[in-house]
Amino acid sequence: MRINRLFPIIFLLLSAVTPFALADSPDIFILKKKAQGGDAEAQFELGEAFTNGRGISKDDAEAVKWYRKAAEQGLPIAQNNLGAQYGIGRGVPQDHGEALKWYHQAAEQGLAAAQNNLGGAFAAGQGVPKNNAEALKWYRKAAEQNYSDAQANLGLVYFYGKSITQDYAEALKWFNKSAEQGGAVAQTFLGLMSEGGIGVTKDYTEAAKWYRLAAEQGHAKAQHYLGDKFFYGRGVTQDNAEAAKWFRLAAEQGVAEAQFKLGAIYDYGRGATQDHAEAAKWYHLAAEQGHSKAQVNLGSMYNNSRGVTQDYAEAAKWYRLAADQGEAMAQYSLGNTFFYGRGVTQDSAKAAKWYHLSAEQGYPLAQFQFGRMLFTGDGVPRDAKEGVKLLRLAAEQGDAVAQYTLGNMLGKGDGVPQDAKEAVKWIRLAAEQGYADAQIYLGDLFFEGKSVPQDDKEAMKWVRLAVEQGYAGAQLFLGELFFEGKGVPQDDKEAVKWVRLAAEQGYADAQYSLGRMFGEGLGVPQDSVKSYLWLHLAAGAGESEERNQIASKMTPEQIAEAQQLAREWKPKKHNKKGD
C-alpha cells in the first residue's frame, strides 16, 4: 500500500485555521463602543462578528481592521487570526510573510493555534524558507499543549520521517492523541496504518472504524477510503450501495479517485441503477483533474457512444491525455484511433508507436496488435520473429484473439514451424474463453478429424457454443451443416433458418448463400425478388454476376421492388435462441 502518496499537501491543508467562534451573538452596539474605546478583547470579538456575519453584515476588510487593532495591542488570538487572514488572502491581499509575522508574535506568547500555524508555514515554505526542523519545533510546542491539529501534524512528521528519523510508533502516539479529540486527519491516518499494517497489526475492521469516525465528520479522503472498504468488503460487510454513498460524499468534495469510482458504479450498475450519462459526468470530473483511468473510461464512452454523443475526436483527446501519463490501456486505445483513423488522420506508424508503448508495459491487446503489425510490416519495418514473439506473449496472458491467431499460424506454418498439436492447444484455449471463431475452427477440426480424433458430437458441441452467442459466421456454418447433413440430419428447412439468421445480421457470405437458395429454390420456394435482394446486399456497392443473372430473368417492376426492399433493409441482432 503506497501510503506516502496519499496526503502530499497535508501541512498546507492544516496551516489555515477557522477563526474562533463567539459563544453568543454579541450586542453589536455595545461591542462597537468597547472596541472604539480601545478594548482589545472587544476589538477581537468585533472582528469575529464581521468575519462570521453575526449581528452585522459580513465584511472581511472590517474584520481585518479590528483584528489588527487588537493584534497591535498584543492579543495573541487576534494576532493569530490576522495571520490567518493574510495567509488565505481574505480581506487583505495574500501575504505569507505578513502571516508569518503575526503567527510568530502569537506563538511566542504560547498560543497553540498560532504555534501550529507557524509550524505549517515552515513546513510549506510559506513566507519563509522551508525548514522541517523548525516546523517540528513549533508543532511539538502546540502538540504538548494538547492542540489536536498540531498533534496530527507532529504524527505526520514522524510518519513521513521529515527532518527526523521515521518512527511509526511515535506517529501512532500523536495520531491517537489527536484522534481521541476527534481529529479527522489523525483518524484517517490511523485507518491507513491499520489497513496497511504500518506500525500496527494489519486490521481492516480497525481501519474501517477510524475511517468511519473521520468520514462522519466530512473528511473527504476518509469517505473515499470507507467507500473502498464497503466496495471490497474489507473490515465491513460488502455493500455496493453503501460504497456508492461514501464515494458520492467524497466525490462531491472533489476527490478525483472517488469521482472515478462513482462513475464506475453508474457505468456497471453496481450499487446504483446503471446510468451511463451519470457515469460520464463523474468520469469527466475526475478526468479534468488528470485522473488517468477516468480519462481512459471517458474516452471509451465517447468512442462507443455510451452515455454521451459519439465523438471520435473527443475520445482521442482523452485517450491521449491518459496515454501521456503512461496508462497502458489508453496507449492501446490511442493506437486504435490512429490505426482506424477515428477522430484523427489514419496513420499506421503512429498507431504502431502507441501500440509499442502499451505492449512494453505488458498489455496483451497491444502486444497482439503490435505483434501483428511487425509480422506484416504495417507501419513498421517487418520483423516476423519479433511479431510472433509478441503474439505469443499476448496469448500466454490469455488474450483469446492472440491465442486463435497463434493457433492458426501454427496450424498453417505461417511464419512459424508448422505444429498441429500446438495449434490445437491454442485454438482450444481461445475456444474455451468463448471466442466464436476459435469454436468454429475447433468444431471443423473435429468434423474433419484433423489433428484431433474425428468426432461429430464434439464438433457440434463447439459449433453450438458459437451459435449460442448469436455469431453470424457460426449460424452460417450450422446452416451449411444442415444443408449437407454433416454431423446433423440433413434438413433444408433448418439450413435456411440458420443461413437467414446470419444474413439478417448483415453477414455478406450468408446473404450470398441465401440469395443463391432463393434463386435456385433450395430449401425455399424459388423467389427472384428475394434472390436479387440478398445478392444485392451481399455485393454492396460492387458488381455481382449472380445478381445480374437473376435480374436478366426479372421484369423491371420486380427489379424495382427488390431494390426498394434493399434500400429499406436494416440488420437485425438475434438472441441466443435465434429469435
Coordinates of C-alpha atoms in Angstrom, one line a residue, residues 105 120 128 134 268 280 325 408 488:
Q105 CA 4.1 37.0 17.7
G120 CA 2.7 24.8 8.9
V128 CA 10.0 31.7 5.0
E134 CA 11.7 24.5 12.7
Y268 CA -21.6 -1.0 -14.4
A280 CA -19.8 10.0 -17.9
Q325 CA 0.6 9.7 -18.3
N408 CA -3.9 -20.5 -37.0
V488 CA -26.7 -33.4 -38.1

